[in-house]
Short mmCIF file of C-alpha atoms and ligand atoms in Angstrom, two decimals:
data_model
loop_
_atom_site.label_atom_id
_atom_site.label_comp_id
_atom_site.label_asym_id
_atom_site.label_seq_id
_atom_site.Cartn_x
_atom_site.Cartn_y
_atom_site.Cartn_z
CA MET A 1 -102.75 9.81 -199.99
CA ALA A 2 -101.74 13.40 -200.57
CA SER A 3 -102.61 15.56 -197.60
CA SER A 4 -105.21 17.63 -199.46
CA ALA A 5 -107.09 14.56 -200.73
CA ALA A 6 -106.94 13.07 -197.25
CA LEU A 7 -108.34 16.26 -195.74
CA SER A 8 -111.18 16.36 -198.28
CA THR A 9 -112.08 12.82 -197.33
CA ILE A 10 -111.94 13.72 -193.65
CA ARG A 11 -114.36 16.56 -194.26
CA SER A 12 -116.72 14.38 -196.31
CA ASN A 13 -116.82 11.76 -193.57
CA CYS A 14 -117.36 14.20 -190.73
CA ARG A 15 -120.88 14.28 -189.30
CA LYS A 16 -120.20 16.09 -186.07
CA VAL A 17 -117.48 18.15 -184.48
CA MET A 18 -117.47 18.04 -180.69
CA CYS A 19 -115.37 20.68 -178.98
CA ILE A 20 -114.37 20.84 -175.36
CA GLY A 21 -114.52 24.24 -173.66
CA ARG A 22 -112.25 25.59 -170.92
CA ASN A 23 -109.74 22.77 -170.92
CA TYR A 24 -106.59 24.73 -170.07
CA ALA A 25 -106.42 26.56 -166.73
CA ASP A 26 -104.71 29.72 -168.00
CA HIS A 27 -107.20 30.07 -170.85
CA VAL A 28 -110.10 29.77 -168.39
CA LYS A 29 -108.58 32.67 -166.43
CA GLU A 30 -107.94 34.91 -169.42
CA LEU A 31 -111.64 34.86 -170.35
CA ASN A 32 -112.73 35.33 -166.71
CA ASN A 33 -114.55 32.03 -166.79
CA GLN A 34 -115.08 29.54 -164.03
CA ARG A 35 -113.00 26.40 -164.03
CA PRO A 36 -115.37 23.54 -164.89
CA LYS A 37 -115.85 20.61 -162.49
CA GLN A 38 -116.41 18.34 -165.46
CA PRO A 39 -115.72 18.71 -169.18
CA PHE A 40 -118.39 20.47 -171.21
CA PHE A 41 -118.85 20.34 -174.93
CA PHE A 42 -120.41 22.08 -177.85
CA LEU A 43 -120.96 21.28 -181.52
CA LYS A 44 -119.57 23.00 -184.56
CA PRO A 45 -121.21 22.12 -187.88
CA PRO A 46 -119.18 20.24 -190.52
CA SER A 47 -120.07 23.11 -192.88
CA SER A 48 -117.67 25.35 -190.95
CA ILE A 49 -114.62 23.29 -191.98
CA LEU A 50 -112.06 25.20 -194.08
CA LEU A 51 -109.28 23.35 -195.90
CA PRO A 52 -105.85 24.93 -196.51
CA SER A 53 -106.49 25.53 -200.21
CA GLU A 54 -109.81 27.28 -199.71
CA GLY A 55 -108.89 30.83 -198.93
CA PRO A 56 -109.33 33.04 -195.90
CA VAL A 57 -111.47 32.84 -192.79
CA LEU A 58 -114.39 35.17 -193.40
CA ARG A 59 -115.16 37.63 -190.64
CA PRO A 60 -118.92 38.33 -190.55
CA SER A 61 -119.56 42.04 -190.21
CA GLY A 62 -119.70 43.21 -186.61
CA VAL A 63 -118.03 40.08 -185.33
CA ASN A 64 -114.99 40.10 -183.05
CA LEU A 65 -113.19 37.13 -184.56
CA HIS A 66 -111.03 35.12 -182.13
CA PHE A 67 -108.62 32.28 -182.87
CA GLU A 68 -108.26 29.20 -180.63
CA ILE A 69 -105.56 26.72 -181.65
CA GLU A 70 -106.47 23.14 -180.75
CA LEU A 71 -105.36 19.56 -181.22
CA GLY A 72 -108.09 17.69 -183.12
CA LEU A 73 -108.87 13.98 -183.20
CA VAL A 74 -110.49 12.10 -186.04
CA ILE A 75 -112.48 9.21 -184.62
CA GLY A 76 -111.77 5.85 -186.23
CA LYS A 77 -114.06 3.54 -184.30
CA ARG A 78 -117.50 3.96 -182.79
CA ILE A 79 -117.46 4.99 -179.12
CA GLN A 80 -120.53 4.55 -176.94
CA ASN A 81 -120.65 4.63 -173.14
CA LEU A 82 -116.92 4.32 -172.75
CA ASP A 83 -115.55 4.44 -169.24
CA THR A 84 -111.82 4.85 -169.03
CA GLU A 85 -109.12 7.16 -167.78
CA ASP A 86 -106.45 5.08 -169.51
CA ASP A 87 -104.33 6.86 -172.11
CA GLY A 88 -103.36 3.67 -173.90
CA GLU A 89 -106.89 2.36 -174.17
CA ILE A 90 -108.24 5.29 -176.17
CA LEU A 91 -105.65 5.14 -178.93
CA GLN A 92 -107.62 2.38 -180.69
CA TYR A 93 -110.53 4.82 -181.18
CA ILE A 94 -108.41 7.53 -182.80
CA ASP A 95 -107.81 7.33 -186.53
CA SER A 96 -105.47 10.32 -186.81
CA TYR A 97 -104.85 13.85 -185.56
CA LEU A 98 -105.49 17.32 -186.95
CA LEU A 99 -104.43 20.80 -186.10
CA ALA A 100 -107.52 22.99 -185.97
CA ILE A 101 -108.43 26.58 -185.24
CA ASP A 102 -111.74 26.89 -183.40
CA MET A 103 -112.64 30.34 -184.75
CA THR A 104 -115.13 32.05 -182.48
CA GLY A 105 -117.29 35.16 -182.74
CA ARG A 106 -116.31 36.28 -179.25
CA ASN A 107 -118.83 39.10 -178.96
CA VAL A 108 -121.57 36.84 -180.32
CA GLN A 109 -120.60 34.21 -177.77
CA GLU A 110 -120.47 36.71 -174.91
CA GLU A 111 -123.96 37.92 -175.75
CA ALA A 112 -125.24 34.34 -175.99
CA LYS A 113 -123.70 33.56 -172.59
CA LYS A 114 -125.34 36.60 -171.01
CA LYS A 115 -128.74 35.69 -172.43
CA GLY A 116 -128.47 31.94 -171.79
CA LEU A 117 -128.63 31.25 -175.52
CA PRO A 118 -126.87 28.50 -177.48
CA TRP A 119 -123.33 28.91 -178.84
CA SER A 120 -124.04 27.36 -182.24
CA ILE A 121 -124.03 30.65 -184.14
CA ALA A 122 -120.94 32.09 -182.43
CA LYS A 123 -119.03 28.91 -183.23
CA GLY A 124 -120.65 27.83 -186.46
CA PHE A 125 -120.12 30.37 -189.25
CA ASP A 126 -118.77 29.10 -192.56
CA THR A 127 -114.91 29.04 -192.57
CA PHE A 128 -114.79 29.01 -188.74
CA LEU A 129 -112.93 25.70 -188.62
CA PRO A 130 -109.61 25.72 -190.49
CA ILE A 131 -107.98 22.30 -190.27
CA VAL A 132 -104.70 20.83 -191.42
CA GLY A 133 -103.28 17.32 -191.40
CA PRO A 134 -103.88 14.49 -191.04
CA ILE A 135 -101.08 13.70 -188.63
CA SER A 136 -100.54 10.00 -188.09
CA LYS A 137 -100.55 8.18 -184.79
CA SER A 138 -96.96 7.21 -185.39
CA THR A 139 -95.99 10.90 -185.62
CA ILE A 140 -97.90 11.78 -182.45
CA ALA A 141 -97.14 8.88 -180.15
CA ASP A 142 -98.51 10.72 -177.11
CA PRO A 143 -101.27 13.29 -177.74
CA HIS A 144 -100.68 14.73 -174.26
CA SER A 145 -97.17 15.77 -175.16
CA VAL A 146 -97.54 17.99 -178.19
CA GLU A 147 -96.64 21.66 -178.40
CA LEU A 148 -99.22 23.77 -180.23
CA TYR A 149 -98.48 27.26 -181.48
CA LEU A 150 -100.22 30.01 -183.35
CA LYS A 151 -98.68 33.25 -184.61
CA VAL A 152 -100.44 36.33 -185.95
CA ASN A 153 -98.41 38.37 -188.45
CA GLY A 154 -95.28 36.63 -187.23
CA GLU A 155 -95.88 37.21 -183.53
CA VAL A 156 -96.38 34.21 -181.25
CA LYS A 157 -99.82 34.40 -179.59
CA GLN A 158 -100.39 30.85 -178.37
CA GLN A 159 -97.74 28.28 -177.54
CA ASP A 160 -98.31 25.57 -174.99
CA SER A 161 -98.12 21.86 -174.47
CA THR A 162 -101.17 19.61 -174.52
CA GLU A 163 -99.88 18.22 -171.21
CA LEU A 164 -101.65 21.23 -169.64
CA MET A 165 -105.13 19.91 -170.47
CA LEU A 166 -107.40 19.91 -167.41
CA PHE A 167 -109.31 16.87 -168.68
CA ARG A 168 -107.25 14.44 -170.67
CA ILE A 169 -108.43 12.75 -173.86
CA PRO A 170 -109.70 9.48 -172.28
CA ARG A 171 -111.94 11.50 -169.96
CA GLN A 172 -113.14 13.68 -172.85
CA LEU A 173 -114.06 10.73 -175.03
CA SER A 174 -115.64 8.87 -172.13
CA ASP A 175 -117.78 11.84 -171.16
CA ILE A 176 -118.89 12.60 -174.72
CA SER A 177 -119.68 8.95 -175.40
CA LYS A 178 -122.05 8.80 -172.43
CA VAL A 179 -124.10 11.59 -174.02
CA MET A 180 -123.75 10.92 -177.70
CA THR A 181 -122.20 8.12 -179.69
CA LEU A 182 -119.00 9.10 -181.47
CA GLU A 183 -119.01 7.68 -184.98
CA PRO A 184 -116.07 7.02 -187.32
CA GLY A 185 -115.27 10.31 -189.05
CA ASP A 186 -116.46 12.53 -186.20
CA MET A 187 -113.96 15.09 -184.94
CA VAL A 188 -113.14 16.07 -181.39
CA LEU A 189 -111.35 19.34 -180.61
CA THR A 190 -109.53 19.09 -177.33
CA GLY A 191 -109.55 22.72 -176.14
CA THR A 192 -107.30 25.73 -176.49
CA PRO A 193 -104.40 26.95 -174.34
CA LYS A 194 -104.01 30.57 -173.22
CA GLY A 195 -103.33 33.42 -175.60
CA VAL A 196 -106.53 33.59 -177.65
CA GLY A 197 -107.18 36.94 -179.31
CA SER A 198 -108.65 38.82 -182.24
CA VAL A 199 -107.76 38.86 -185.88
CA VAL A 200 -108.98 41.26 -188.51
CA THR A 201 -109.17 40.97 -192.27
CA GLY A 202 -105.66 40.89 -193.74
CA ASP A 203 -104.02 39.36 -190.68
CA VAL A 204 -102.08 36.17 -191.30
CA MET A 205 -102.31 33.27 -188.85
CA GLU A 206 -99.56 30.68 -188.97
CA CYS A 207 -99.81 27.65 -186.78
CA GLY A 208 -98.29 24.28 -186.26
CA LEU A 209 -97.29 21.71 -183.74
CA ARG A 210 -94.08 20.24 -182.42
CA VAL A 211 -93.36 16.79 -181.09
CA GLY A 212 -90.23 16.46 -178.98
CA GLY A 213 -89.33 20.00 -180.05
CA LYS A 214 -89.49 19.11 -183.75
CA GLU A 215 -91.86 20.82 -186.17
CA VAL A 216 -94.33 18.41 -187.80
CA GLU A 217 -94.52 19.40 -191.46
CA GLU A 218 -98.05 18.12 -192.13
CA ALA A 219 -99.41 20.35 -189.38
CA ARG A 220 -98.19 23.68 -190.73
CA MET A 221 -100.99 25.99 -191.72
CA ARG A 222 -101.17 29.58 -192.90
CA VAL A 223 -104.61 31.21 -192.91
CA GLU A 224 -105.57 34.74 -193.78
CA MET B 1 -139.07 3.80 -201.59
CA ALA B 2 -140.54 2.32 -198.44
CA SER B 3 -140.71 4.85 -195.66
CA SER B 4 -138.18 3.07 -193.44
CA ALA B 5 -135.59 2.80 -196.22
CA ALA B 6 -136.20 6.45 -197.07
CA LEU B 7 -135.72 7.47 -193.45
CA SER B 8 -132.49 5.49 -193.19
CA THR B 9 -131.20 7.31 -196.24
CA ILE B 10 -132.26 10.64 -194.77
CA ARG B 11 -130.29 9.87 -191.63
CA SER B 12 -127.22 8.75 -193.59
CA ASN B 13 -127.25 11.96 -195.62
CA CYS B 14 -127.75 14.29 -192.67
CA ARG B 15 -124.68 16.26 -191.59
CA LYS B 16 -126.31 18.85 -189.43
CA VAL B 17 -129.62 19.48 -187.73
CA MET B 18 -130.42 23.14 -187.19
CA CYS B 19 -133.24 23.87 -184.80
CA ILE B 20 -134.99 27.15 -184.23
CA GLY B 21 -135.81 28.09 -180.64
CA ARG B 22 -138.79 30.08 -179.34
CA ASN B 23 -140.71 30.23 -182.58
CA TYR B 24 -144.26 30.09 -181.21
CA ALA B 25 -145.44 32.89 -178.92
CA ASP B 26 -147.37 30.71 -176.45
CA HIS B 27 -144.43 28.33 -176.10
CA VAL B 28 -142.11 31.24 -175.35
CA LYS B 29 -144.49 32.27 -172.54
CA GLU B 30 -144.86 28.81 -171.03
CA LEU B 31 -141.09 28.56 -170.47
CA ASN B 32 -140.90 32.16 -169.16
CA ASN B 33 -138.57 33.10 -171.95
CA GLN B 34 -138.19 36.39 -173.78
CA ARG B 35 -139.66 36.65 -177.24
CA PRO B 36 -136.70 36.85 -179.63
CA LYS B 37 -136.24 39.84 -181.93
CA GLN B 38 -134.68 37.56 -184.50
CA PRO B 39 -134.61 33.80 -184.94
CA PHE B 40 -131.93 31.93 -183.03
CA PHE B 41 -130.67 28.45 -183.69
CA PHE B 42 -128.86 25.53 -182.21
CA LEU B 43 -127.42 22.27 -183.48
CA LYS B 44 -128.43 18.73 -182.65
CA PRO B 45 -125.98 16.00 -183.72
CA PRO B 46 -127.06 13.51 -186.42
CA SER B 47 -126.20 10.80 -183.89
CA SER B 48 -129.32 11.77 -181.90
CA ILE B 49 -131.68 10.69 -184.71
CA LEU B 50 -134.03 7.83 -183.77
CA LEU B 51 -136.00 5.99 -186.45
CA PRO B 52 -139.46 4.48 -185.77
CA SER B 53 -138.17 0.91 -185.69
CA GLU B 54 -135.38 1.61 -183.23
CA GLY B 55 -137.08 1.44 -179.88
CA PRO B 56 -137.64 3.95 -177.12
CA VAL B 57 -136.19 7.34 -176.33
CA LEU B 58 -133.66 6.76 -173.57
CA ARG B 59 -133.91 9.04 -170.57
CA PRO B 60 -130.45 9.63 -169.09
CA SER B 61 -130.54 9.28 -165.32
CA GLY B 62 -131.37 12.52 -163.54
CA VAL B 63 -132.70 14.15 -166.69
CA ASN B 64 -136.11 15.81 -166.91
CA LEU B 65 -137.01 14.67 -170.41
CA HIS B 66 -139.25 17.06 -172.38
CA PHE B 67 -140.93 16.54 -175.75
CA GLU B 68 -141.20 19.28 -178.39
CA ILE B 69 -143.16 18.36 -181.51
CA GLU B 70 -141.85 20.13 -184.64
CA LEU B 71 -142.21 20.24 -188.37
CA GLY B 72 -138.87 19.28 -189.93
CA LEU B 73 -137.46 20.12 -193.34
CA VAL B 74 -134.99 18.06 -195.31
CA ILE B 75 -132.85 20.38 -197.43
CA GLY B 76 -132.62 19.42 -201.10
CA LYS B 77 -130.44 22.16 -202.50
CA ARG B 78 -127.50 24.10 -201.10
CA ILE B 79 -128.50 27.43 -199.48
CA GLN B 80 -125.93 30.14 -198.88
CA ASN B 81 -126.60 33.81 -198.12
CA LEU B 82 -130.24 33.59 -199.14
CA ASP B 83 -132.29 36.73 -198.70
CA THR B 84 -136.00 36.19 -199.05
CA GLU B 85 -139.28 36.43 -197.20
CA ASP B 86 -141.11 34.77 -200.05
CA ASP B 87 -142.92 31.51 -199.24
CA GLY B 88 -142.92 30.31 -202.85
CA GLU B 89 -139.25 30.91 -203.39
CA ILE B 90 -138.03 28.61 -200.63
CA LEU B 91 -139.91 25.53 -201.79
CA GLN B 92 -137.19 24.77 -204.33
CA TYR B 93 -134.70 24.28 -201.47
CA ILE B 94 -136.88 21.80 -199.59
CA ASP B 95 -136.64 18.14 -200.53
CA SER B 96 -139.35 16.85 -198.20
CA TYR B 97 -140.80 17.20 -194.72
CA LEU B 98 -140.51 15.22 -191.52
CA LEU B 99 -142.29 15.13 -188.24
CA ALA B 100 -139.73 15.32 -185.44
CA ILE B 101 -139.62 15.42 -181.67
CA ASP B 102 -136.88 17.69 -180.36
CA MET B 103 -136.33 15.82 -177.09
CA THR B 104 -134.70 18.07 -174.52
CA GLY B 105 -133.11 17.54 -171.13
CA ARG B 106 -134.97 20.49 -169.65
CA ASN B 107 -133.09 20.62 -166.36
CA VAL B 108 -129.77 20.25 -168.18
CA GLN B 109 -130.79 23.10 -170.49
CA GLU B 110 -131.96 25.31 -167.61
CA GLU B 111 -128.64 24.83 -165.87
CA ALA B 112 -126.73 25.61 -169.09
CA LYS B 113 -128.79 28.77 -169.56
CA LYS B 114 -128.09 29.91 -166.03
CA LYS B 115 -124.36 29.33 -166.43
CA GLY B 116 -124.09 30.68 -169.99
CA LEU B 117 -123.03 27.27 -171.25
CA PRO B 118 -123.84 25.66 -174.61
CA TRP B 119 -127.03 23.65 -175.19
CA SER B 120 -125.38 20.82 -177.12
CA ILE B 121 -125.53 18.29 -174.30
CA ALA B 122 -129.14 19.11 -173.25
CA LYS B 123 -130.25 18.68 -176.85
CA GLY B 124 -127.83 16.08 -178.12
CA PHE B 125 -128.17 12.77 -176.27
CA ASP B 126 -128.55 9.61 -178.34
CA THR B 127 -132.25 8.96 -179.21
CA PHE B 128 -133.19 12.63 -178.61
CA LEU B 129 -134.44 13.12 -182.17
CA PRO B 130 -137.23 10.74 -183.15
CA ILE B 131 -138.27 11.40 -186.76
CA VAL B 132 -140.93 10.03 -189.06
CA GLY B 133 -141.70 10.55 -192.74
CA PRO B 134 -140.69 11.62 -195.27
CA ILE B 135 -143.77 13.62 -196.21
CA SER B 136 -143.75 14.83 -199.79
CA LYS B 137 -144.12 18.40 -200.95
CA SER B 138 -147.29 17.41 -202.74
CA THR B 139 -148.80 16.24 -199.46
CA ILE B 140 -147.79 19.42 -197.65
CA ALA B 141 -148.48 22.13 -200.20
CA ASP B 142 -148.12 24.90 -197.62
CA PRO B 143 -145.79 24.22 -194.67
CA HIS B 144 -147.33 27.16 -192.80
CA SER B 145 -150.70 25.47 -192.70
CA VAL B 146 -150.10 22.14 -191.01
CA GLU B 147 -151.55 21.01 -187.70
CA LEU B 148 -149.06 19.26 -185.45
CA TYR B 149 -150.09 17.20 -182.47
CA LEU B 150 -148.50 15.12 -179.77
CA LYS B 151 -150.29 12.96 -177.20
CA VAL B 152 -148.85 11.32 -174.11
CA ASN B 153 -150.61 8.13 -173.01
CA GLY B 154 -153.58 9.12 -175.14
CA GLU B 155 -153.88 12.67 -173.80
CA VAL B 156 -153.35 15.59 -176.19
CA LYS B 157 -150.44 17.74 -174.99
CA GLN B 158 -149.53 19.75 -178.08
CA GLN B 159 -151.83 20.64 -180.96
CA ASP B 160 -151.35 23.77 -183.00
CA SER B 161 -150.98 25.01 -186.52
CA THR B 162 -147.65 25.97 -188.06
CA GLU B 163 -149.34 29.23 -189.08
CA LEU B 164 -148.50 30.39 -185.55
CA MET B 165 -144.74 30.47 -186.24
CA LEU B 166 -143.21 33.81 -185.22
CA PHE B 167 -140.58 33.55 -187.97
CA ARG B 168 -141.72 31.80 -191.10
CA ILE B 169 -139.62 29.29 -193.00
CA PRO B 170 -138.16 31.72 -195.61
CA ARG B 171 -136.86 33.91 -192.80
CA GLN B 172 -135.47 30.88 -190.94
CA LEU B 173 -133.61 29.56 -193.98
CA SER B 174 -132.37 33.01 -194.93
CA ASP B 175 -131.04 33.69 -191.45
CA ILE B 176 -129.35 30.30 -191.10
CA SER B 177 -127.83 30.56 -194.57
CA LYS B 178 -126.13 33.85 -193.69
CA VAL B 179 -124.33 32.06 -190.84
CA MET B 180 -123.78 28.60 -192.20
CA THR B 181 -124.36 27.02 -195.57
CA LEU B 182 -127.23 24.55 -195.61
CA GLU B 183 -126.24 21.48 -197.58
CA PRO B 184 -128.45 18.86 -199.24
CA GLY B 185 -129.44 16.38 -196.56
CA ASP B 186 -129.27 18.83 -193.67
CA MET B 187 -132.39 19.08 -191.51
CA VAL B 188 -134.08 22.15 -190.12
CA LEU B 189 -136.53 21.89 -187.22
CA THR B 190 -138.93 24.80 -187.26
CA GLY B 191 -139.79 25.19 -183.58
CA THR B 192 -142.40 23.83 -181.21
CA PRO B 193 -145.85 25.13 -180.27
CA LYS B 194 -147.08 25.38 -176.69
CA GLY B 195 -147.74 22.40 -174.48
CA VAL B 196 -144.26 20.91 -174.02
CA GLY B 197 -143.85 18.74 -170.96
CA SER B 198 -142.14 15.77 -169.35
CA VAL B 199 -142.25 12.10 -170.13
CA VAL B 200 -140.95 9.26 -168.01
CA THR B 201 -139.91 5.75 -168.90
CA GLY B 202 -142.95 3.74 -169.98
CA ASP B 203 -144.93 6.74 -171.27
CA VAL B 204 -146.12 6.50 -174.86
CA MET B 205 -145.91 9.50 -177.15
CA GLU B 206 -148.09 9.47 -180.25
CA CYS B 207 -147.78 12.25 -182.72
CA GLY B 208 -148.77 13.19 -186.20
CA LEU B 209 -149.82 15.99 -188.44
CA ARG B 210 -152.94 17.01 -190.30
CA VAL B 211 -153.30 18.91 -193.53
CA GLY B 212 -156.71 20.45 -194.17
CA GLY B 213 -157.98 18.54 -191.14
CA LYS B 214 -156.88 15.20 -192.59
CA GLU B 215 -154.38 12.91 -190.88
CA VAL B 216 -151.24 12.28 -192.95
CA GLU B 217 -150.46 8.58 -192.59
CA GLU B 218 -146.71 8.80 -193.21
CA ALA B 219 -146.37 11.20 -190.28
CA ARG B 220 -147.83 8.99 -187.58
CA MET B 221 -145.32 8.02 -184.94
CA ARG B 222 -145.51 6.17 -181.67
CA VAL B 223 -142.50 6.40 -179.36
CA GLU B 224 -141.99 4.99 -175.92
MG1 MG C 1 -112.27 26.08 -178.51
MG1 MG C 2 -123.57 18.81 -186.11
MG1 MG C 3 -137.26 22.67 -180.19
#
């Protein structure tokens, strides 16, 4: 299937997007957050998904728009009450991988945090979830050994390996599945490494991922 | 269509559930919250939906489980950047109504509020969204004039009219649609009146709604 048809299908089948927060130590520090004792999660709505052919991320007026590059999983098999820390065991539940940008209204989120309000608005605007892929499980043999990068106007802003995750994927999926069932088609975003920052209208984000130092072509994305 | 088949279809078609918080003045007071200057929203995952035939709400261990009875809307027509305060104008976007219980892990939510963390877990456990219906637009001619009630073990806990909403439905849909597109099949929960409280395993919740003082049969629900 051509990548754009496959991505359209992935969007159509997606009923929830679960994102892990604060999953890389240096990113926790850069936002002056506390390092979590256990993974925590939030939802983005499927309506925020933006495919490569669909134009720019839209910055709502007054919003400080931040990028967060993340490795995404597309769930292939229902997960309920899973209990494992085993890397091999979780592969059966993953259909494929995505590269995703968890766009965030940082000032909206900061205000919500101060007031104890939900994050759904800060994280959920239309176009706030550019995705590219899918990337097959044969291409990414080990999801904990992938280099993610994101450049803004040619300058590298984020570039780190997924081996730096504080909570690895089996723990993430286990913890989510004890709260809510993961259904085929659901997406999980696995957190962002350090280097998040603002973009303004006209900026160009380019991102991708490397496996064993080699660029994976299906994961290249350019978003205005 | 029989009500249970219709509800199954409603669940299958649902890709997001947007819920308004603090939309009844006396409920805002009972939780010692601040009255919002504008509506705010959060997401529940479609995986939390519980249909009448599916058994009890499951209380996760250590969770103080609260009920919140709410009038729900099923969206029939895409809404993007709507700007209206007109009650008549929004009816075209509503496919039908539901009665819903926004089950909430109150202690989990209180802790999230204190720490500035998202509400997705407190609101998103499996079985945390019992729904009943659908109720047609001909049955509910005016969604701002419906009496909602919820009893626990035969005792009335919540009973108020939707005319007490702080932000009416046109404002809710307008505000949501400026953040995220509402798609056909999405649900909107319109907030809960005063009287929320805890239930424990074995308690029986009975709820329903009345229009012009008359019980609407399709909205009766009994949940353990
Ligand atoms: Mg993120
Ligand atoms: Mg959702
Ligand atoms: Mg509620």
